[in-house]
Amino acid sequence: DRAPYPGTRRTATTTLTLDVSDGDDLGPMFLPCVLVNNTQDCNPITYRVAIPELTDP
């Protein structure tokens, strides 16, 4: 909430549950993988999604 006066600001919390389908039966892969300091570890990857509001399923 970006109300200009703190007394009129409101907040809300929600829980979102996602079901992820395994569509290819391959092992977990995180692409692209950028190795961290010559190790076998990948930099953390951030996934983003946009969920439109008020849309029909």
PDB file with SEQRES, HELIX, SHEET and CRYST1 records, atoms N, CA, C and O in Angstrom:
SEQRES   1 A   57  ASP ARG ALA PRO TYR PRO GLY THR ARG ARG THR ALA THR          
SEQRES   2 A   57  THR THR LEU THR LEU ASP VAL SER ASP GLY ASP ASP LEU          
SEQRES   3 A   57  GLY PRO MET PHE LEU PRO CYS VAL LEU VAL ASN ASN THR          
SEQRES   4 A   57  GLN ASP CYS ASN PRO ILE THR TYR ARG VAL ALA ILE PRO          
SEQRES   5 A   57  GLU LEU THR ASP PRO                                          
HELIX    1 AA1 PRO A    6  THR A    8  5                                   3    
CRYST1    1.000    1.000    1.000  90.00  90.00  90.00 P 1           1          
ATOM      1  N   ASP A   1       0.850  -1.165   0.000  1.00  0.00           N  
ATOM      2  CA  ASP A   1       0.000   0.000   0.000  1.00  0.00           C  
ATOM      3  C   ASP A   1       0.895   1.227   0.000  1.00  0.00           C  
ATOM      4  O   ASP A   1       1.817   1.326   0.810  1.00  0.00           O  
ATOM      5  N   ARG A   2       0.636   2.135  -0.878  1.00  0.00           N  
ATOM      6  CA  ARG A   2       1.454   3.344  -0.980  1.00  0.00           C  
ATOM      7  C   ARG A   2       0.674   4.582  -0.581  1.00  0.00           C  
ATOM      8  O   ARG A   2       0.874   5.660  -1.141  1.00  0.00           O  
ATOM      9  N   ALA A   3      -0.203   4.425   0.376  1.00  0.00           N  
ATOM     10  CA  ALA A   3      -0.952   5.588   0.854  1.00  0.00           C  
ATOM     11  C   ALA A   3       0.023   6.617   1.411  1.00  0.00           C  
ATOM     12  O   ALA A   3       0.992   6.256   2.079  1.00  0.00           O  
ATOM     13  N   PRO A   4      -0.229   7.902   1.140  1.00  0.00           N  
ATOM     14  CA  PRO A   4       0.724   8.928   1.566  1.00  0.00           C  
ATOM     15  C   PRO A   4       0.817   9.098   3.079  1.00  0.00           C  
ATOM     16  O   PRO A   4       1.839   9.561   3.586  1.00  0.00           O  
ATOM     17  N   TYR A   5      -0.227   8.732   3.798  1.00  0.00           N  
ATOM     18  CA  TYR A   5      -0.231   8.920   5.250  1.00  0.00           C  
ATOM     19  C   TYR A   5      -0.172   7.563   5.943  1.00  0.00           C  
ATOM     20  O   TYR A   5      -1.003   6.697   5.668  1.00  0.00           O  
ATOM     21  N   PRO A   6       0.799   7.361   6.841  1.00  0.00           N  
ATOM     22  CA  PRO A   6       0.960   6.051   7.492  1.00  0.00           C  
ATOM     23  C   PRO A   6      -0.308   5.532   8.156  1.00  0.00           C  
ATOM     24  O   PRO A   6      -0.525   4.320   8.180  1.00  0.00           O  
ATOM     25  N   GLY A   7      -1.142   6.396   8.688  1.00  0.00           N  
ATOM     26  CA  GLY A   7      -2.357   5.953   9.365  1.00  0.00           C  
ATOM     27  C   GLY A   7      -3.375   5.320   8.446  1.00  0.00           C  
ATOM     28  O   GLY A   7      -4.238   4.575   8.911  1.00  0.00           O  
ATOM     29  N   THR A   8      -3.302   5.593   7.153  1.00  0.00           N  
ATOM     30  CA  THR A   8      -4.263   5.020   6.209  1.00  0.00           C  
ATOM     31  C   THR A   8      -3.688   3.851   5.419  1.00  0.00           C  
ATOM     32  O   THR A   8      -4.362   3.309   4.542  1.00  0.00           O  
ATOM     33  N   ARG A   9      -2.467   3.460   5.712  1.00  0.00           N  
ATOM     34  CA  ARG A   9      -1.849   2.341   5.004  1.00  0.00           C  
ATOM     35  C   ARG A   9      -2.397   1.020   5.514  1.00  0.00           C  
ATOM     36  O   ARG A   9      -2.708   0.876   6.697  1.00  0.00           O  
ATOM     37  N   ARG A  10      -2.513   0.057   4.607  1.00  0.00           N  
ATOM     38  CA  ARG A  10      -3.007  -1.277   4.953  1.00  0.00           C  
ATOM     39  C   ARG A  10      -2.050  -2.312   4.379  1.00  0.00           C  
ATOM     40  O   ARG A  10      -1.349  -2.042   3.404  1.00  0.00           O  
ATOM     41  N   THR A  11      -2.022  -3.483   4.976  1.00  0.00           N  
ATOM     42  CA  THR A  11      -1.207  -4.578   4.460  1.00  0.00           C  
ATOM     43  C   THR A  11      -2.056  -5.839   4.375  1.00  0.00           C  
ATOM     44  O   THR A  11      -3.113  -5.931   4.999  1.00  0.00           O  
ATOM     45  N   ALA A  12      -1.590  -6.798   3.605  1.00  0.00           N  
ATOM     46  CA  ALA A  12      -2.268  -8.083   3.478  1.00  0.00           C  
ATOM     47  C   ALA A  12      -1.216  -9.159   3.251  1.00  0.00           C  
ATOM     48  O   ALA A  12      -0.129  -8.886   2.742  1.00  0.00           O  
ATOM     49  N   THR A  13      -1.553 -10.375   3.632  1.00  0.00           N  
ATOM     50  CA  THR A  13      -0.676 -11.520   3.432  1.00  0.00           C  
ATOM     51  C   THR A  13      -1.492 -12.628   2.793  1.00  0.00           C  
ATOM     52  O   THR A  13      -2.670 -12.798   3.109  1.00  0.00           O  
ATOM     53  N   THR A  14      -0.874 -13.378   1.901  1.00  0.00           N  
ATOM     54  CA  THR A  14      -1.550 -14.511   1.283  1.00  0.00           C  
ATOM     55  C   THR A  14      -0.581 -15.681   1.181  1.00  0.00           C  
ATOM     56  O   THR A  14       0.636 -15.497   1.198  1.00  0.00           O  
ATOM     57  N   THR A  15      -1.125 -16.863   1.075  1.00  0.00           N  
ATOM     58  CA  THR A  15      -0.333 -18.063   0.845  1.00  0.00           C  
ATOM     59  C   THR A  15      -0.720 -18.615  -0.513  1.00  0.00           C  
ATOM     60  O   THR A  15      -1.904 -18.770  -0.815  1.00  0.00           O  
ATOM     61  N   LEU A  16       0.264 -18.906  -1.317  1.00  0.00           N  
ATOM     62  CA  LEU A  16       0.036 -19.422  -2.661  1.00  0.00           C  
ATOM     63  C   LEU A  16       0.633 -20.819  -2.737  1.00  0.00           C  
ATOM     64  O   LEU A  16       1.808 -21.016  -2.426  1.00  0.00           O  
ATOM     65  N   THR A  17      -0.171 -21.783  -3.147  1.00  0.00           N  
ATOM     66  CA  THR A  17       0.288 -23.158  -3.299  1.00  0.00           C  
ATOM     67  C   THR A  17       0.331 -23.487  -4.782  1.00  0.00           C  
ATOM     68  O   THR A  17      -0.656 -23.303  -5.495  1.00  0.00           O  
ATOM     69  N   LEU A  18       1.474 -23.973  -5.243  1.00  0.00           N  
ATOM     70  CA  LEU A  18       1.651 -24.324  -6.651  1.00  0.00           C  
ATOM     71  C   LEU A  18       1.859 -25.818  -6.790  1.00  0.00           C  
ATOM     72  O   LEU A  18       2.561 -26.431  -5.986  1.00  0.00           O  
ATOM     73  N   ASP A  19       1.253 -26.403  -7.803  1.00  0.00           N  
ATOM     74  CA  ASP A  19       1.524 -27.786  -8.171  1.00  0.00           C  
ATOM     75  C   ASP A  19       2.383 -27.741  -9.421  1.00  0.00           C  
ATOM     76  O   ASP A  19       1.974 -27.190 -10.443  1.00  0.00           O  
ATOM     77  N   VAL A  20       3.578 -28.323  -9.341  1.00  0.00           N  
ATOM     78  CA  VAL A  20       4.508 -28.322 -10.466  1.00  0.00           C  
ATOM     79  C   VAL A  20       4.523 -29.716 -11.069  1.00  0.00           C  
ATOM     80  O   VAL A  20       4.782 -30.701 -10.379  1.00  0.00           O  
ATOM     81  N   SER A  21       4.242 -29.788 -12.369  1.00  0.00           N  
ATOM     82  CA  SER A  21       4.228 -31.078 -13.061  1.00  0.00           C  
ATOM     83  C   SER A  21       5.602 -31.378 -13.644  1.00  0.00           C  
ATOM     84  O   SER A  21       6.258 -30.502 -14.207  1.00  0.00           O  
ATOM     85  N   ASP A  22       6.026 -32.632 -13.500  1.00  0.00           N  
ATOM     86  CA  ASP A  22       7.282 -33.081 -14.098  1.00  0.00           C  
ATOM     87  C   ASP A  22       6.964 -33.495 -15.526  1.00  0.00           C  
ATOM     88  O   ASP A  22       6.479 -34.602 -15.759  1.00  0.00           O  
ATOM     89  N   GLY A  23       7.232 -32.618 -16.476  1.00  0.00           N  
ATOM     90  CA  GLY A  23       6.844 -32.869 -17.851  1.00  0.00           C  
ATOM     91  C   GLY A  23       7.851 -33.637 -18.677  1.00  0.00           C  
ATOM     92  O   GLY A  23       7.498 -34.128 -19.749  1.00  0.00           O  
ATOM     93  N   ASP A  24       9.104 -33.765 -18.223  1.00  0.00           N  
ATOM     94  CA  ASP A  24      10.104 -34.408 -19.069  1.00  0.00           C  
ATOM     95  C   ASP A  24      10.819 -35.582 -18.411  1.00  0.00           C  
ATOM     96  O   ASP A  24      11.608 -36.263 -19.067  1.00  0.00           O  
ATOM     97  N   ASP A  25      10.563 -35.834 -17.135  1.00  0.00           N  
ATOM     98  CA  ASP A  25      11.165 -36.960 -16.407  1.00  0.00           C  
ATOM     99  C   ASP A  25      12.686 -36.944 -16.380  1.00  0.00           C  
ATOM    100  O   ASP A  25      13.303 -37.998 -16.223  1.00  0.00           O  
ATOM    101  N   LEU A  26      13.304 -35.787 -16.527  1.00  0.00           N  
ATOM    102  CA  LEU A  26      14.750 -35.675 -16.415  1.00  0.00           C  
ATOM    103  C   LEU A  26      15.112 -35.243 -15.003  1.00  0.00           C  
ATOM    104  O   LEU A  26      14.254 -34.788 -14.246  1.00  0.00           O  
ATOM    105  N   GLY A  27      16.360 -35.384 -14.656  1.00  0.00           N  
ATOM    106  CA  GLY A  27      16.818 -34.914 -13.359  1.00  0.00           C  
ATOM    107  C   GLY A  27      16.741 -33.394 -13.275  1.00  0.00           C  
ATOM    108  O   GLY A  27      16.530 -32.725 -14.286  1.00  0.00           O  
ATOM    109  N   PRO A  28      16.911 -32.849 -12.077  1.00  0.00           N  
ATOM    110  CA  PRO A  28      16.827 -31.392 -11.933  1.00  0.00           C  
ATOM    111  C   PRO A  28      17.989 -30.700 -12.640  1.00  0.00           C  
ATOM    112  O   PRO A  28      19.148 -31.085 -12.485  1.00  0.00           O  
ATOM    113  N   MET A  29      17.660 -29.683 -13.409  1.00  0.00           N  
ATOM    114  CA  MET A  29      18.668 -28.880 -14.094  1.00  0.00           C  
ATOM    115  C   MET A  29      18.308 -27.416 -13.925  1.00  0.00           C  
ATOM    116  O   MET A  29      17.146 -27.039 -14.077  1.00  0.00           O  
ATOM    117  N   PHE A  30      19.270 -26.609 -13.620  1.00  0.00           N  
ATOM    118  CA  PHE A  30      19.061 -25.181 -13.460  1.00  0.00           C  
ATOM    119  C   PHE A  30      19.925 -24.478 -14.491  1.00  0.00           C  
ATOM    120  O   PHE A  30      21.147 -24.421 -14.355  1.00  0.00           O  
ATOM    121  N   LEU A  31      19.292 -23.951 -15.509  1.00  0.00           N  
ATOM    122  CA  LEU A  31      20.020 -23.328 -16.607  1.00  0.00           C  
ATOM    123  C   LEU A  31      19.694 -21.847 -16.664  1.00  0.00           C  
ATOM    124  O   LEU A  31      18.548 -21.489 -16.394  1.00  0.00           O  
ATOM    125  N   PRO A  32      20.589 -20.996 -16.984  1.00  0.00           N  
ATOM    126  CA  PRO A  32      21.996 -21.280 -17.209  1.00  0.00           C  
ATOM    127  C   PRO A  32      22.721 -21.446 -15.883  1.00  0.00           C  
ATOM    128  O   PRO A  32      22.314 -20.870 -14.874  1.00  0.00           O  
ATOM    129  N   CYS A  33      23.780 -22.223 -15.880  1.00  0.00           N  
ATOM    130  CA  CYS A  33      24.578 -22.414 -14.671  1.00  0.00           C  
ATOM    131  C   CYS A  33      25.848 -21.590 -14.795  1.00  0.00           C  
ATOM    132  O   CYS A  33      26.653 -21.802 -15.703  1.00  0.00           O  
ATOM    133  N   VAL A  34      26.018 -20.663 -13.889  1.00  0.00           N  
ATOM    134  CA  VAL A  34      27.244 -19.868 -13.823  1.00  0.00           C  
ATOM    135  C   VAL A  34      27.992 -20.349 -12.590  1.00  0.00           C  
ATOM    136  O   VAL A  34      27.532 -20.156 -11.465  1.00  0.00           O  
ATOM    137  N   LEU A  35      29.138 -20.972 -12.801  1.00  0.00           N  
ATOM    138  CA  LEU A  35      29.875 -21.566 -11.684  1.00  0.00           C  
ATOM    139  C   LEU A  35      30.393 -20.499 -10.731  1.00  0.00           C  
ATOM    140  O   LEU A  35      30.758 -19.397 -11.141  1.00  0.00           O  
ATOM    141  N   VAL A  36      30.418 -20.852  -9.453  1.00  0.00           N  
ATOM    142  CA  VAL A  36      30.888 -19.955  -8.406  1.00  0.00           C  
ATOM    143  C   VAL A  36      32.359 -20.231  -8.145  1.00  0.00           C  
ATOM    144  O   VAL A  36      32.716 -21.322  -7.700  1.00  0.00           O  
ATOM    145  N   ASN A  37      33.205 -19.266  -8.415  1.00  0.00           N  
ATOM    146  CA  ASN A  37      34.637 -19.332  -8.079  1.00  0.00           C  
ATOM    147  C   ASN A  37      35.283 -20.686  -8.363  1.00  0.00           C  
ATOM    148  O   ASN A  37      35.875 -21.287  -7.467  1.00  0.00           O  
ATOM    149  N   ASN A  38      35.178 -21.167  -9.586  1.00  0.00           N  
ATOM    150  CA  ASN A  38      35.810 -22.423 -10.012  1.00  0.00           C  
ATOM    151  C   ASN A  38      35.400 -23.631  -9.174  1.00  0.00           C  
ATOM    152  O   ASN A  38      36.211 -24.526  -8.936  1.00  0.00           O  
ATOM    153  N   THR A  39      34.160 -23.660  -8.731  1.00  0.00           N  
ATOM    154  CA  THR A  39      33.630 -24.822  -8.010  1.00  0.00           C  
ATOM    155  C   THR A  39      32.638 -25.524  -8.924  1.00  0.00           C  
ATOM    156  O   THR A  39      32.467 -25.130 -10.078  1.00  0.00           O  
ATOM    157  N   GLN A  40      31.993 -26.548  -8.422  1.00  0.00           N  
ATOM    158  CA  GLN A  40      30.938 -27.221  -9.176  1.00  0.00           C  
ATOM    159  C   GLN A  40      29.558 -26.706  -8.775  1.00  0.00           C  
ATOM    160  O   GLN A  40      28.546 -27.319  -9.114  1.00  0.00           O  
ATOM    161  N   ASP A  41      29.511 -25.584  -8.057  1.00  0.00           N  
ATOM    162  CA  ASP A  41      28.246 -25.005  -7.606  1.00  0.00           C  
ATOM    163  C   ASP A  41      27.810 -23.894  -8.549  1.00  0.00           C  
ATOM    164  O   ASP A  41      28.637 -23.134  -9.053  1.00  0.00           O  
ATOM    165  N   CYS A  42      26.513 -23.808  -8.781  1.00  0.00           N  
ATOM    166  CA  CYS A  42      25.955 -22.753  -9.631  1.00  0.00           C  
ATOM    167  C   CYS A  42      25.532 -21.566  -8.772  1.00  0.00           C  
ATOM    168  O   CYS A  42      25.137 -21.718  -7.616  1.00  0.00           O  
ATOM    169  N   ASN A  43      25.627 -20.383  -9.369  1.00  0.00           N  
ATOM    170  CA  ASN A  43      25.067 -19.204  -8.707  1.00  0.00           C  
ATOM    171  C   ASN A  43      23.576 -19.420  -8.515  1.00  0.00           C  
ATOM    172  O   ASN A  43      22.943 -20.076  -9.343  1.00  0.00           O  
ATOM    173  N   PRO A  44      22.998 -18.890  -7.451  1.00  0.00           N  
ATOM    174  CA  PRO A  44      21.551 -19.021  -7.263  1.00  0.00           C  
ATOM    175  C   PRO A  44      20.801 -18.394  -8.439  1.00  0.00           C  
ATOM    176  O   PRO A  44      21.186 -17.341  -8.948  1.00  0.00           O  
ATOM    177  N   ILE A  45      19.747 -19.045  -8.851  1.00  0.00           N  
ATOM    178  CA  ILE A  45      18.925 -18.558  -9.955  1.00  0.00           C  
ATOM    179  C   ILE A  45      17.601 -18.081  -9.385  1.00  0.00           C  
ATOM    180  O   ILE A  45      17.013 -18.733  -8.522  1.00  0.00           O  
ATOM    181  N   THR A  46      17.146 -16.964  -9.863  1.00  0.00           N  
ATOM    182  CA  THR A  46      15.856 -16.433  -9.439  1.00  0.00           C  
ATOM    183  C   THR A  46      14.852 -16.651 -10.561  1.00  0.00           C  
ATOM    184  O   THR A  46      15.090 -16.252 -11.701  1.00  0.00           O  
ATOM    185  N   TYR A  47      13.750 -17.274 -10.244  1.00  0.00           N  
ATOM    186  CA  TYR A  47      12.676 -17.460 -11.208  1.00  0.00           C  
ATOM    187  C   TYR A  47      11.600 -16.437 -10.913  1.00  0.00           C  
ATOM    188  O   TYR A  47      11.278 -16.171  -9.755  1.00  0.00           O  
ATOM    189  N   ARG A  48      11.049 -15.867 -11.970  1.00  0.00           N  
ATOM    190  CA  ARG A  48      10.002 -14.856 -11.809  1.00  0.00           C  
ATOM    191  C   ARG A  48       8.789 -15.278 -12.619  1.00  0.00           C  
ATOM    192  O   ARG A  48       8.902 -15.960 -13.637  1.00  0.00           O  
ATOM    193  N   VAL A  49       7.632 -14.858 -12.144  1.00  0.00           N  
ATOM    194  CA  VAL A  49       6.393 -15.139 -12.852  1.00  0.00           C  
ATOM    195  C   VAL A  49       5.470 -13.939 -12.701  1.00  0.00           C  
ATOM    196  O   VAL A  49       5.521 -13.228 -11.698  1.00  0.00           O  
ATOM    197  N   ALA A  50       4.642 -13.722 -13.683  1.00  0.00           N  
ATOM    198  CA  ALA A  50       3.611 -12.691 -13.605  1.00  0.00           C  
ATOM    199  C   ALA A  50       2.264 -13.401 -13.582  1.00  0.00           C  
ATOM    200  O   ALA A  50       1.967 -14.217 -14.454  1.00  0.00           O  
ATOM    201  N   ILE A  51       1.461 -13.088 -12.588  1.00  0.00           N  
ATOM    202  CA  ILE A  51       0.133 -13.684 -12.469  1.00  0.00           C  
ATOM    203  C   ILE A  51      -0.887 -12.578 -12.671  1.00  0.00           C  
ATOM    204  O   ILE A  51      -1.071 -11.739 -11.789  1.00  0.00           O  
ATOM    205  N   PRO A  52      -1.559 -12.563 -13.830  1.00  0.00           N  
ATOM    206  CA  PRO A  52      -2.547 -11.508 -14.077  1.00  0.00           C  
ATOM    207  C   PRO A  52      -3.711 -11.625 -13.102  1.00  0.00           C  
ATOM    208  O   PRO A  52      -4.115 -12.727 -12.731  1.00  0.00           O  
ATOM    209  N   GLU A  53      -4.236 -10.499 -12.700  1.00  0.00           N  
ATOM    210  CA  GLU A  53      -5.361 -10.487 -11.767  1.00  0.00           C  
ATOM    211  C   GLU A  53      -6.682 -10.576 -12.520  1.00  0.00           C  
ATOM    212  O   GLU A  53      -6.800 -10.125 -13.659  1.00  0.00           O  
ATOM    213  N   LEU A  54      -7.659 -11.160 -11.866  1.00  0.00           N  
ATOM    214  CA  LEU A  54      -9.026 -11.213 -12.369  1.00  0.00           C  
ATOM    215  C   LEU A  54      -9.122 -11.794 -13.775  1.00  0.00           C  
ATOM    216  O   LEU A  54      -9.750 -11.205 -14.656  1.00  0.00           O  
ATOM    217  N   THR A  55      -8.502 -12.942 -13.981  1.00  0.00           N  
ATOM    218  CA  THR A  55      -8.611 -13.616 -15.265  1.00  0.00           C  
ATOM    219  C   THR A  55      -9.344 -14.932 -15.078  1.00  0.00           C  
ATOM    220  O   THR A  55      -9.300 -15.531 -14.004  1.00  0.00           O  
ATOM    221  N   ASP A  56     -10.014 -15.375 -16.120  1.00  0.00           N  
ATOM    222  CA  ASP A  56     -10.708 -16.657 -16.068  1.00  0.00           C  
ATOM    223  C   ASP A  56      -9.693 -17.786 -16.179  1.00  0.00           C  
ATOM    224  O   ASP A  56      -8.680 -17.648 -16.864  1.00  0.00           O  
ATOM    225  N   PRO A  57      -9.964 -18.912 -15.502  1.00  0.00           N  
ATOM    226  CA  PRO A  57      -9.031 -20.040 -15.585  1.00  0.00           C  
ATOM    227  C   PRO A  57      -8.993 -20.638 -16.975  1.00  0.00           C  
ATOM    228  O   PRO A  57      -8.258 -21.596 -17.216  1.00  0.00           O  
TER     229      PRO A  57                                                      
END                                                                             
